mmCIF file of C-alpha atoms and ligand atoms in Angstrom:
data_model
loop_
_atom_site.group_PDB
_atom_site.id
_atom_site.type_symbol
_atom_site.label_atom_id
_atom_site.label_comp_id
_atom_site.label_asym_id
_atom_site.label_seq_id
_atom_site.Cartn_x
_atom_site.Cartn_y
_atom_site.Cartn_z
ATOM 1 C CA THR F 1 214.778 18.800 118.897
ATOM 2 C CA ILE F 2 217.290 17.076 121.259
ATOM 3 C CA ALA F 3 220.531 19.112 121.641
ATOM 4 C CA LEU F 4 223.768 17.624 123.217
ATOM 5 C CA LEU F 5 225.646 20.391 124.961
ATOM 6 C CA THR F 6 229.242 19.450 126.047
ATOM 7 C CA GLY F 7 230.982 21.240 128.923
ATOM 8 C CA ALA F 8 227.618 22.588 130.247
ATOM 9 C CA SER F 9 229.218 23.657 133.520
ATOM 10 C CA GLY F 10 231.297 26.409 131.784
ATOM 11 C CA PHE F 11 230.887 30.101 131.558
ATOM 12 C CA ILE F 12 229.888 30.253 127.890
ATOM 13 C CA ALA F 13 227.959 26.975 128.020
ATOM 14 C CA GLY F 14 225.800 28.233 130.905
ATOM 15 C CA HIS F 15 224.323 30.886 128.536
ATOM 16 C CA VAL F 16 224.036 28.431 125.622
ATOM 17 C CA LEU F 17 222.017 26.139 127.873
ATOM 18 C CA LYS F 18 219.736 28.970 128.993
ATOM 19 C CA ILE F 19 218.923 29.905 125.363
ATOM 20 C CA LEU F 20 218.442 26.302 124.284
ATOM 21 C CA LEU F 21 215.981 25.702 127.102
ATOM 22 C CA GLU F 22 214.165 29.099 126.388
ATOM 23 C CA LYS F 23 213.850 28.088 122.780
ATOM 24 C CA GLY F 24 212.209 24.762 123.683
ATOM 25 C CA TYR F 25 215.038 22.372 122.920
ATOM 26 C CA THR F 26 215.402 19.202 124.910
ATOM 27 C CA VAL F 27 219.013 19.299 126.258
ATOM 28 C CA LYS F 28 221.285 16.574 127.196
ATOM 29 C CA ALA F 29 224.206 18.249 128.936
ATOM 30 C CA THR F 30 227.635 16.714 129.696
ATOM 31 C CA VAL F 31 229.340 17.712 132.902
ATOM 32 C CA ARG F 32 232.307 16.218 134.707
ATOM 33 C CA SER F 33 230.590 15.308 138.043
ATOM 34 C CA GLN F 34 227.187 14.745 139.581
ATOM 35 C CA SER F 35 227.611 17.887 141.724
ATOM 36 C CA LYS F 36 228.002 20.053 138.507
ATOM 37 C CA ALA F 37 224.756 18.397 137.194
ATOM 38 C CA ASP F 38 222.970 19.101 140.537
ATOM 39 C CA TYR F 39 223.964 22.752 140.403
ATOM 40 C CA LEU F 40 222.601 23.227 136.846
ATOM 41 C CA LYS F 41 219.532 21.312 137.658
ATOM 42 C CA SER F 42 218.846 23.690 140.535
ATOM 43 C CA LEU F 43 218.820 26.588 138.134
ATOM 44 C CA TYR F 44 215.936 24.863 136.159
ATOM 45 C CA PRO F 45 214.273 22.734 138.752
ATOM 46 C CA ALA F 46 210.922 22.516 136.857
ATOM 47 C CA ASP F 47 212.451 21.832 133.437
ATOM 48 C CA SER F 48 211.913 18.189 132.466
ATOM 49 C CA LYS F 49 213.698 18.826 129.225
ATOM 50 C CA LEU F 50 217.074 18.982 130.825
ATOM 51 C CA SER F 51 219.027 15.793 131.529
ATOM 52 C CA PHE F 52 222.756 15.059 132.194
ATOM 53 C CA VAL F 53 225.530 12.678 131.140
ATOM 54 C CA ILE F 54 228.675 12.474 133.133
ATOM 55 C CA VAL F 55 231.808 12.745 130.875
ATOM 56 C CA GLU F 56 234.744 13.036 133.262
ATOM 57 C CA ASP F 57 237.420 13.601 130.737
ATOM 58 C CA ILE F 58 236.904 14.455 127.118
ATOM 59 C CA ALA F 59 240.465 13.280 126.349
ATOM 60 C CA ILE F 60 239.652 9.733 127.020
ATOM 61 C CA PRO F 61 238.875 7.764 123.751
ATOM 62 C CA ASN F 62 235.247 7.192 123.046
ATOM 63 C CA ALA F 63 234.383 9.757 125.794
ATOM 64 C CA PHE F 64 231.076 10.735 123.931
ATOM 65 C CA ASP F 65 229.890 7.376 122.618
ATOM 66 C CA GLU F 66 226.995 7.149 125.168
ATOM 67 C CA ALA F 67 226.258 10.897 125.201
ATOM 68 C CA VAL F 68 225.516 11.203 121.538
ATOM 69 C CA LYS F 69 222.833 8.526 121.367
ATOM 70 C CA ASP F 70 219.410 9.934 120.378
ATOM 71 C CA VAL F 71 220.409 13.469 119.974
ATOM 72 C CA ASP F 72 219.580 15.548 116.845
ATOM 73 C CA VAL F 73 222.143 18.478 117.088
ATOM 74 C CA ILE F 74 225.423 18.912 118.976
ATOM 75 C CA VAL F 75 227.162 21.937 120.563
ATOM 76 C CA HIS F 76 230.674 21.140 121.627
ATOM 77 C CA THR F 77 232.009 23.847 124.056
ATOM 78 C CA ALA F 78 234.140 21.651 126.315
ATOM 79 C CA SER F 79 237.876 22.483 126.079
ATOM 80 C CA PRO F 80 240.264 23.553 128.788
ATOM 81 C CA PHE F 81 240.808 27.300 128.896
ATOM 82 C CA HIS F 82 243.431 28.127 131.547
ATOM 83 C CA PHE F 83 247.171 28.747 131.706
ATOM 84 C CA LYS F 84 248.152 26.400 134.601
ATOM 85 C CA VAL F 85 250.169 24.102 132.343
ATOM 86 C CA THR F 86 252.666 21.626 133.580
ATOM 87 C CA ASP F 87 252.285 19.183 130.672
ATOM 88 C CA PRO F 88 251.174 21.054 127.501
ATOM 89 C CA VAL F 89 249.993 17.908 125.812
ATOM 90 C CA LYS F 90 248.005 16.385 128.771
ATOM 91 C CA ASP F 91 246.705 19.624 130.160
ATOM 92 C CA LEU F 92 245.611 21.477 126.996
ATOM 93 C CA LEU F 93 246.315 19.926 123.684
ATOM 94 C CA ASP F 94 244.897 16.385 124.245
ATOM 95 C CA PRO F 95 241.514 17.481 125.659
ATOM 96 C CA ALA F 96 241.056 20.060 122.937
ATOM 97 C CA ILE F 97 242.027 17.849 120.082
ATOM 98 C CA LYS F 98 241.030 14.462 121.109
ATOM 99 C CA GLY F 99 237.786 15.851 122.603
ATOM 100 C CA THR F 100 236.849 17.218 119.190
ATOM 101 C CA THR F 101 237.848 13.973 117.422
ATOM 102 C CA SER F 102 235.826 11.826 119.885
ATOM 103 C CA ILE F 103 232.611 13.949 119.610
ATOM 104 C CA LEU F 104 232.736 13.869 115.856
ATOM 105 C CA GLN F 105 233.504 10.127 115.644
ATOM 106 C CA ALA F 106 230.832 9.296 118.162
ATOM 107 C CA ALA F 107 228.222 11.334 116.170
ATOM 108 C CA LYS F 108 229.263 9.639 112.920
ATOM 109 C CA LYS F 109 229.179 6.131 114.423
ATOM 110 C CA PHE F 110 226.317 6.269 116.900
ATOM 111 C CA ALA F 111 224.152 9.140 115.844
ATOM 112 C CA PRO F 112 223.739 9.162 112.048
ATOM 113 C CA GLN F 113 220.638 11.322 112.580
ATOM 114 C CA VAL F 114 222.742 14.283 113.746
ATOM 115 C CA LYS F 115 222.663 16.945 111.049
ATOM 116 C CA ARG F 116 224.334 19.913 112.709
ATOM 117 C CA VAL F 117 227.449 20.188 114.974
ATOM 118 C CA VAL F 118 228.525 23.638 116.321
ATOM 119 C CA ILE F 119 231.928 23.831 117.888
ATOM 120 C CA THR F 120 233.386 26.619 120.171
ATOM 121 C CA SER F 121 236.610 27.570 118.482
ATOM 122 C CA SER F 122 238.428 30.875 119.117
ATOM 123 C CA PHE F 123 240.077 34.009 117.771
ATOM 124 C CA ALA F 124 243.112 31.862 119.087
ATOM 125 C CA ALA F 125 242.633 29.852 115.944
ATOM 126 C CA ILE F 126 242.598 32.979 113.746
ATOM 127 C CA ILE F 127 245.336 35.325 115.169
ATOM 128 C CA ASP F 128 248.935 35.107 113.908
ATOM 129 C CA ALA F 129 250.972 36.158 117.019
ATOM 130 C CA SER F 130 254.101 36.330 114.930
ATOM 131 C CA LYS F 131 252.628 39.411 113.153
ATOM 132 C CA GLY F 132 252.499 41.389 116.400
ATOM 133 C CA ASP F 133 250.466 44.593 116.129
ATOM 134 C CA TRP F 134 250.085 44.173 112.291
ATOM 135 C CA PRO F 135 248.262 47.655 112.020
ATOM 136 C CA GLU F 136 247.510 47.262 108.257
ATOM 137 C CA HIS F 137 245.610 44.006 108.801
ATOM 138 C CA SER F 138 241.980 43.360 109.606
ATOM 139 C CA TYR F 139 241.463 39.805 111.069
ATOM 140 C CA SER F 140 238.492 37.947 109.625
ATOM 141 C CA GLU F 141 237.206 34.278 109.242
ATOM 142 C CA THR F 142 239.738 33.819 106.317
ATOM 143 C CA ASP F 143 242.750 33.993 108.688
ATOM 144 C CA TRP F 144 244.399 30.964 110.336
ATOM 145 C CA ASN F 145 246.887 30.913 113.209
ATOM 146 C CA PRO F 146 249.968 29.232 111.548
ATOM 147 C CA VAL F 147 251.169 27.754 114.879
ATOM 148 C CA THR F 148 253.238 24.536 114.738
ATOM 149 C CA TRP F 149 253.232 21.504 116.980
ATOM 150 C CA GLU F 150 256.769 22.468 118.081
ATOM 151 C CA ASP F 151 255.597 25.851 119.197
ATOM 152 C CA ALA F 152 252.537 24.202 120.951
ATOM 153 C CA ILE F 153 254.663 22.071 123.178
ATOM 154 C CA GLY F 154 256.985 24.870 124.243
ATOM 155 C CA THR F 155 256.987 26.685 127.517
ATOM 156 C CA ASN F 156 254.598 29.495 126.749
ATOM 157 C CA PRO F 157 251.107 28.543 128.038
ATOM 158 C CA SER F 158 249.233 31.151 125.947
ATOM 159 C CA THR F 159 250.906 29.731 122.808
ATOM 160 C CA THR F 160 249.896 26.221 123.857
ATOM 161 C CA TYR F 161 246.315 27.357 124.548
ATOM 162 C CA ARG F 162 246.109 29.084 121.148
ATOM 163 C CA ALA F 163 247.593 25.994 119.498
ATOM 164 C CA SER F 164 245.040 23.769 121.292
ATOM 165 C CA LYS F 165 242.128 25.724 119.776
ATOM 166 C CA THR F 166 243.837 25.901 116.315
ATOM 167 C CA PHE F 167 244.559 22.204 116.069
ATOM 168 C CA ALA F 168 241.136 21.305 117.533
ATOM 169 C CA GLU F 169 239.315 23.346 114.796
ATOM 170 C CA LYS F 170 241.583 21.995 112.066
ATOM 171 C CA THR F 171 240.783 18.529 113.329
ATOM 172 C CA ALA F 172 237.062 19.281 112.838
ATOM 173 C CA TRP F 173 237.448 20.563 109.293
ATOM 174 C CA ASP F 174 239.730 17.666 108.386
ATOM 175 C CA PHE F 175 237.152 15.163 109.795
ATOM 176 C CA LEU F 176 234.474 16.787 107.633
ATOM 177 C CA GLU F 177 236.503 16.344 104.508
ATOM 178 C CA LYS F 178 237.882 12.873 105.132
ATOM 179 C CA GLU F 179 234.936 11.177 106.892
ATOM 180 C CA ARG F 180 232.063 12.779 104.954
ATOM 181 C CA PRO F 181 229.613 12.446 107.928
ATOM 182 C CA ASN F 182 225.877 13.261 107.774
ATOM 183 C CA PHE F 183 226.335 16.439 109.621
ATOM 184 C CA THR F 184 227.638 19.853 108.809
ATOM 185 C CA ILE F 185 229.952 21.890 111.121
ATOM 186 C CA THR F 186 229.927 25.527 112.253
ATOM 187 C CA THR F 187 232.660 27.064 114.381
ATOM 188 C CA ILE F 188 232.140 30.099 116.582
ATOM 189 C CA ASN F 189 235.488 31.923 116.995
ATOM 190 C CA PRO F 190 235.347 34.470 119.871
ATOM 191 C CA PRO F 191 238.160 36.605 121.227
ATOM 192 C CA LEU F 192 238.116 37.425 125.023
ATOM 193 C CA VAL F 193 234.529 36.766 126.222
ATOM 194 C CA TRP F 194 233.153 38.867 129.127
ATOM 195 C CA GLY F 195 229.732 39.376 130.648
ATOM 196 C CA PRO F 196 227.451 37.966 133.347
ATOM 197 C CA MET F 197 228.154 34.635 134.900
ATOM 198 C CA ILE F 198 225.336 32.233 135.388
ATOM 199 C CA HIS F 199 227.496 29.129 135.956
ATOM 200 C CA ASP F 200 228.643 27.922 139.331
ATOM 201 C CA VAL F 201 231.457 30.365 140.185
ATOM 202 C CA THR F 202 233.266 31.843 143.225
ATOM 203 C CA PRO F 203 235.976 34.555 143.409
ATOM 204 C CA GLU F 204 238.519 31.640 143.550
ATOM 205 C CA THR F 205 237.121 29.851 140.401
ATOM 206 C CA VAL F 206 236.172 32.702 138.089
ATOM 207 C CA ASN F 207 236.797 31.748 134.576
ATOM 208 C CA THR F 208 239.948 32.849 132.751
ATOM 209 C CA SER F 209 238.601 35.576 130.626
ATOM 210 C CA ASN F 210 236.391 37.226 133.344
ATOM 211 C CA ALA F 211 239.310 36.933 135.800
ATOM 212 C CA ASN F 212 240.961 39.735 133.722
ATOM 213 C CA ILE F 213 238.179 42.123 134.778
ATOM 214 C CA TRP F 214 237.962 40.768 138.308
ATOM 215 C CA SER F 215 241.631 41.696 138.800
ATOM 216 C CA LEU F 216 240.811 45.226 137.873
ATOM 217 C CA VAL F 217 237.978 45.371 140.426
ATOM 218 C CA ASN F 218 239.494 43.558 143.465
ATOM 219 C CA GLY F 219 242.425 45.802 143.981
ATOM 220 C CA SER F 220 245.082 43.376 142.893
ATOM 221 C CA GLN F 221 246.321 45.476 140.001
ATOM 222 C CA THR F 222 248.230 48.649 140.931
ATOM 223 C CA THR F 223 248.611 49.912 137.434
ATOM 224 C CA VAL F 224 246.429 49.496 134.338
ATOM 225 C CA PRO F 225 247.636 46.502 132.344
ATOM 226 C CA ALA F 226 249.033 46.971 128.859
ATOM 227 C CA THR F 227 246.532 45.440 126.424
ATOM 228 C CA PRO F 228 247.673 42.019 125.184
ATOM 229 C CA ALA F 229 244.701 40.633 123.504
ATOM 230 C CA LEU F 230 242.725 43.628 122.181
ATOM 231 C CA ALA F 231 239.488 42.187 121.033
ATOM 232 C CA TRP F 232 236.447 41.195 122.987
ATOM 233 C CA VAL F 233 232.770 39.978 122.776
ATOM 234 C CA ASP F 234 229.841 39.621 125.278
ATOM 235 C CA VAL F 235 228.951 36.053 126.329
ATOM 236 C CA ARG F 236 225.303 36.585 125.559
ATOM 237 C CA ASN F 237 226.275 37.220 121.901
ATOM 238 C CA VAL F 238 228.480 34.240 121.850
ATOM 239 C CA ALA F 239 225.818 32.016 123.231
ATOM 240 C CA GLU F 240 223.146 33.433 120.821
ATOM 241 C CA ALA F 241 225.499 32.724 117.883
ATOM 242 C CA HIS F 242 225.920 29.053 118.910
ATOM 243 C CA VAL F 243 222.125 28.503 118.804
ATOM 244 C CA LEU F 244 221.543 30.523 115.626
ATOM 245 C CA ALA F 245 224.358 28.528 114.055
ATOM 246 C CA LEU F 246 222.334 25.348 114.734
ATOM 247 C CA GLU F 247 219.287 26.909 113.025
ATOM 248 C CA THR F 248 220.508 28.991 110.057
ATOM 249 C CA PRO F 249 221.134 27.163 106.782
ATOM 250 C CA LYS F 250 223.649 29.712 105.695
ATOM 251 C CA ALA F 251 225.843 28.874 108.629
ATOM 252 C CA GLU F 252 226.539 25.243 107.558
ATOM 253 C CA ASN F 253 230.197 24.570 107.195
ATOM 254 C CA GLN F 254 231.155 28.128 108.040
ATOM 255 C CA ARG F 255 233.348 29.730 110.759
ATOM 256 C CA TYR F 256 232.252 32.911 112.514
ATOM 257 C CA PHE F 257 234.595 35.481 114.049
ATOM 258 C CA LEU F 258 232.320 36.597 116.890
ATOM 259 C CA VAL F 259 233.873 39.832 117.860
ATOM 260 C CA ALA F 260 232.299 43.033 119.254
ATOM 261 C CA GLY F 261 235.337 45.192 118.795
ATOM 262 C CA LYS F 262 238.654 46.193 120.271
ATOM 263 C CA PHE F 263 239.338 47.462 123.818
ATOM 264 C CA SER F 264 242.030 48.807 126.052
ATOM 265 C CA TYR F 265 242.270 48.088 129.759
ATOM 266 C CA LYS F 266 242.446 51.880 130.215
ATOM 267 C CA GLY F 267 239.104 52.246 128.650
ATOM 268 C CA ILE F 268 237.712 49.474 130.836
ATOM 269 C CA CYS F 269 238.994 51.115 133.965
ATOM 270 C CA ASP F 270 237.386 54.356 132.940
ATOM 271 C CA ILE F 271 234.047 52.453 132.528
ATOM 272 C CA LEU F 272 234.415 50.883 135.879
ATOM 273 C CA LEU F 273 235.073 54.138 137.656
ATOM 274 C CA LYS F 274 232.380 55.973 135.884
ATOM 275 C CA ASN F 275 229.685 53.397 136.732
ATOM 276 C CA PHE F 276 230.914 52.187 140.185
ATOM 277 C CA PRO F 277 232.312 55.197 142.061
ATOM 278 C CA GLU F 278 232.550 52.886 145.126
ATOM 279 C CA LEU F 279 235.504 51.121 143.322
ATOM 280 C CA SER F 280 237.620 54.181 143.486
ATOM 281 C CA GLY F 281 240.915 53.214 145.164
ATOM 282 C CA LYS F 282 240.638 49.667 143.911
ATOM 283 C CA VAL F 283 240.618 50.227 140.114
ATOM 284 C CA PRO F 284 243.978 51.250 138.824
ATOM 285 C CA THR F 285 244.313 54.744 137.209
ATOM 286 C CA GLU F 286 247.960 54.823 136.281
ATOM 287 C CA GLY F 287 249.419 53.473 133.049
ATOM 288 C CA GLY F 288 247.855 51.488 130.298
ATOM 289 C CA ILE F 289 247.800 54.429 127.680
ATOM 290 C CA SER F 290 249.163 53.417 124.276
ATOM 291 C CA THR F 291 249.054 55.250 121.024
ATOM 292 C CA LYS F 292 250.234 52.252 119.008
ATOM 293 C CA LYS F 293 248.114 51.346 116.073
ATOM 294 C CA VAL F 294 247.119 47.665 115.957
ATOM 295 C CA PHE F 295 245.228 45.278 113.779
ATOM 296 C CA ASP F 296 241.450 45.729 113.124
ATOM 297 C CA VAL F 297 238.699 43.090 113.480
ATOM 298 C CA ASP F 298 235.949 42.370 110.997
ATOM 299 C CA ASN F 299 232.591 41.143 112.398
ATOM 300 C CA SER F 300 230.560 41.794 109.255
ATOM 301 C CA LYS F 301 229.943 38.031 108.376
ATOM 302 C CA SER F 302 228.334 37.286 111.858
ATOM 303 C CA LYS F 303 226.092 40.324 111.346
ATOM 304 C CA LYS F 304 225.024 39.498 107.916
ATOM 305 C CA ASP F 305 224.585 35.651 108.263
ATOM 306 C CA LEU F 306 223.388 35.427 111.837
ATOM 307 C CA GLY F 307 221.950 38.853 112.497
ATOM 308 C CA ILE F 308 224.087 39.450 115.672
ATOM 309 C CA GLU F 309 223.613 42.835 117.200
ATOM 310 C CA TYR F 310 226.610 43.321 119.404
ATOM 311 C CA ILE F 311 226.368 44.320 123.078
ATOM 312 C CA SER F 312 228.396 47.417 123.914
ATOM 313 C CA LEU F 313 231.601 47.224 125.997
ATOM 314 C CA GLU F 314 230.113 49.419 128.694
ATOM 315 C CA GLN F 315 227.024 47.209 128.959
ATOM 316 C CA SER F 316 229.064 44.018 129.190
ATOM 317 C CA ILE F 317 231.520 45.381 131.719
ATOM 318 C CA VAL F 318 228.676 46.930 133.828
ATOM 319 C CA ASP F 319 226.531 43.759 133.885
ATOM 320 C CA LEU F 320 229.582 41.618 134.928
ATOM 321 C CA THR F 321 230.864 44.046 137.478
ATOM 322 C CA LYS F 322 227.468 44.111 139.238
ATOM 323 C CA GLN F 323 228.239 40.514 140.200
ATOM 324 C CA PHE F 324 231.828 41.294 141.322
ATOM 325 C CA ILE F 325 230.549 44.234 143.510
ATOM 326 C CA ASP F 326 228.795 41.628 145.686
ATOM 327 C CA TRP F 327 232.082 39.739 146.046
ATOM 328 C CA VAL F 328 234.185 42.929 147.060
ATOM 329 C CA LYS F 329 231.608 43.900 149.748
HETATM 330 P P1 NDP W 1 235.090 27.511 131.202
HETATM 331 O O1 NDP W 1 236.486 27.117 131.842
HETATM 332 O O2 NDP W 1 234.181 28.092 132.041
HETATM 333 O O3 NDP W 1 234.556 26.248 130.493
HETATM 334 C C1 NDP W 1 235.325 25.178 130.038
HETATM 335 C C2 NDP W 1 234.385 23.932 130.014
HETATM 336 O O4 NDP W 1 235.176 22.768 129.487
HETATM 337 C C3 NDP W 1 233.961 23.525 131.434
HETATM 338 O O5 NDP W 1 232.668 22.971 131.406
HETATM 339 C C4 NDP W 1 235.068 22.448 131.812
HETATM 340 O O6 NDP W 1 234.567 21.493 132.789
HETATM 341 C C5 NDP W 1 235.123 21.698 130.406
HETATM 342 N N1 NDP W 1 236.300 20.949 130.333
HETATM 343 C C6 NDP W 1 237.679 21.402 130.254
HETATM 344 N N2 NDP W 1 238.505 20.424 130.179
HETATM 345 C C7 NDP W 1 237.766 19.277 130.213
HETATM 346 C C8 NDP W 1 238.046 17.855 130.109
HETATM 347 N N3 NDP W 1 239.297 17.422 130.104
HETATM 348 N N4 NDP W 1 237.079 16.984 130.250
HETATM 349 C C9 NDP W 1 235.792 17.370 130.356
HETATM 350 N N5 NDP W 1 235.394 18.686 130.387
HETATM 351 C C10 NDP W 1 236.468 19.549 130.247
HETATM 352 O O7 NDP W 1 235.556 28.410 130.044
HETATM 353 P P2 NDP W 1 234.703 29.117 128.891
HETATM 354 O O8 NDP W 1 233.289 28.958 129.044
HETATM 355 O O9 NDP W 1 235.348 30.487 128.661
HETATM 356 O O10 NDP W 1 235.117 28.211 127.582
HETATM 357 C C11 NDP W 1 234.285 27.366 126.812
HETATM 358 C C12 NDP W 1 234.819 27.269 125.382
HETATM 359 O O11 NDP W 1 235.003 28.565 124.837
HETATM 360 C C13 NDP W 1 236.163 26.643 125.379
HETATM 361 O O12 NDP W 1 236.226 25.773 124.225
HETATM 362 C C14 NDP W 1 237.144 27.754 125.194
HETATM 363 O O13 NDP W 1 238.389 27.463 124.479
HETATM 364 C C15 NDP W 1 236.277 28.709 124.260
HETATM 365 N N6 NDP W 1 236.674 30.093 124.263
HETATM 366 C C16 NDP W 1 236.566 30.828 125.403
HETATM 367 C C17 NDP W 1 236.925 32.185 125.336
HETATM 368 C C18 NDP W 1 236.759 33.127 126.542
HETATM 369 O O14 NDP W 1 237.311 34.267 126.564
HETATM 370 N N7 NDP W 1 236.084 32.739 127.592
HETATM 371 C C19 NDP W 1 237.334 32.891 124.108
HETATM 372 C C20 NDP W 1 237.415 31.891 122.974
HETATM 373 C C21 NDP W 1 237.058 30.662 123.100
HETATM 374 P P3 NDP W 1 234.860 21.814 134.399
HETATM 375 O O15 NDP W 1 234.154 23.175 134.676
HETATM 376 O O16 NDP W 1 234.239 20.736 135.035
HETATM 377 O O17 NDP W 1 236.315 21.958 134.511
#
């Protein structure tokens, strides 16, 4: 089976690529430059099943027309995840939404043999920020972020990011309904994703979600942050879910809220100090305690349909921090 993996240079995609190759898929990976292809190739030097297509910007119309040719299944992860926004439309909304449109249009037009498309969506497309703590609610796949375009183009970059994921996912489901392509769609909707990094990364370029943990390890936080996002999942579970979604008939045309559970940064700081006593003095100890009750999260569908066994918070944080320890030395 030939799989097209978009955004292969990314944190999550690095793990998806590893599993696809381990499972014997032939992988066509899209990256933005030859140097990113060279790095990934260096991880699998003997693997002749890995090839690359350069797609510099997914927001450009017809970006994927070449890449989709000859592939059987598609995993679309490429989408900007950062908060350095000067122009909400150009920086986040266009690549997320137009990127999704162009991969689906390309598949329909140039790759009628494609039967399955898996898209990395997000808890961002589920959570309703206007409800705040919402202690009586448990979020699941049935929830949708009601964000509007007007909110999206405002000045809050996290609202814009969440909107980019919401509109991108909606675009996909609308496409399915209106265009009736030969393929089915599955979306994987994780909250904050943490865990070991196998992509090309330095302390300066650490991806947005792991940067939260990096800031607790490198001494840049003097107090424990209040917890703004509350739910998390390990990258290995997220990657596994993408590949299982390609293979599991039940997953066709479904969305999966891939969530291990809730967290507090206070709890994470405790895990850090227990497992890495050498970080004492760097990891903040003051603050971060809250007795507020907040929403719950429901991961039963991913366990039932995909058989996901969630990695524990302690395991995830320890495995990630082992890499950070090398950086702080
Ligand atoms: P990364 O930043 O590591 O990966 C993002 C990938 O998208 C990179 O390969 C990046 O390429 C590519 N990309 C971004 N913008 C463009 C563009 N305009 N044209 C071409 N390629 C582009 O982050 P993650 O691995 O965390 O994110 C992967 C996916 O997972 C995204 O869809 C994100 O929204 C989603 N997600 C992530 C969560 C998390 O906590 N990490 C939570 C929920 C969803 P390059 O590296 O060259 O810039």
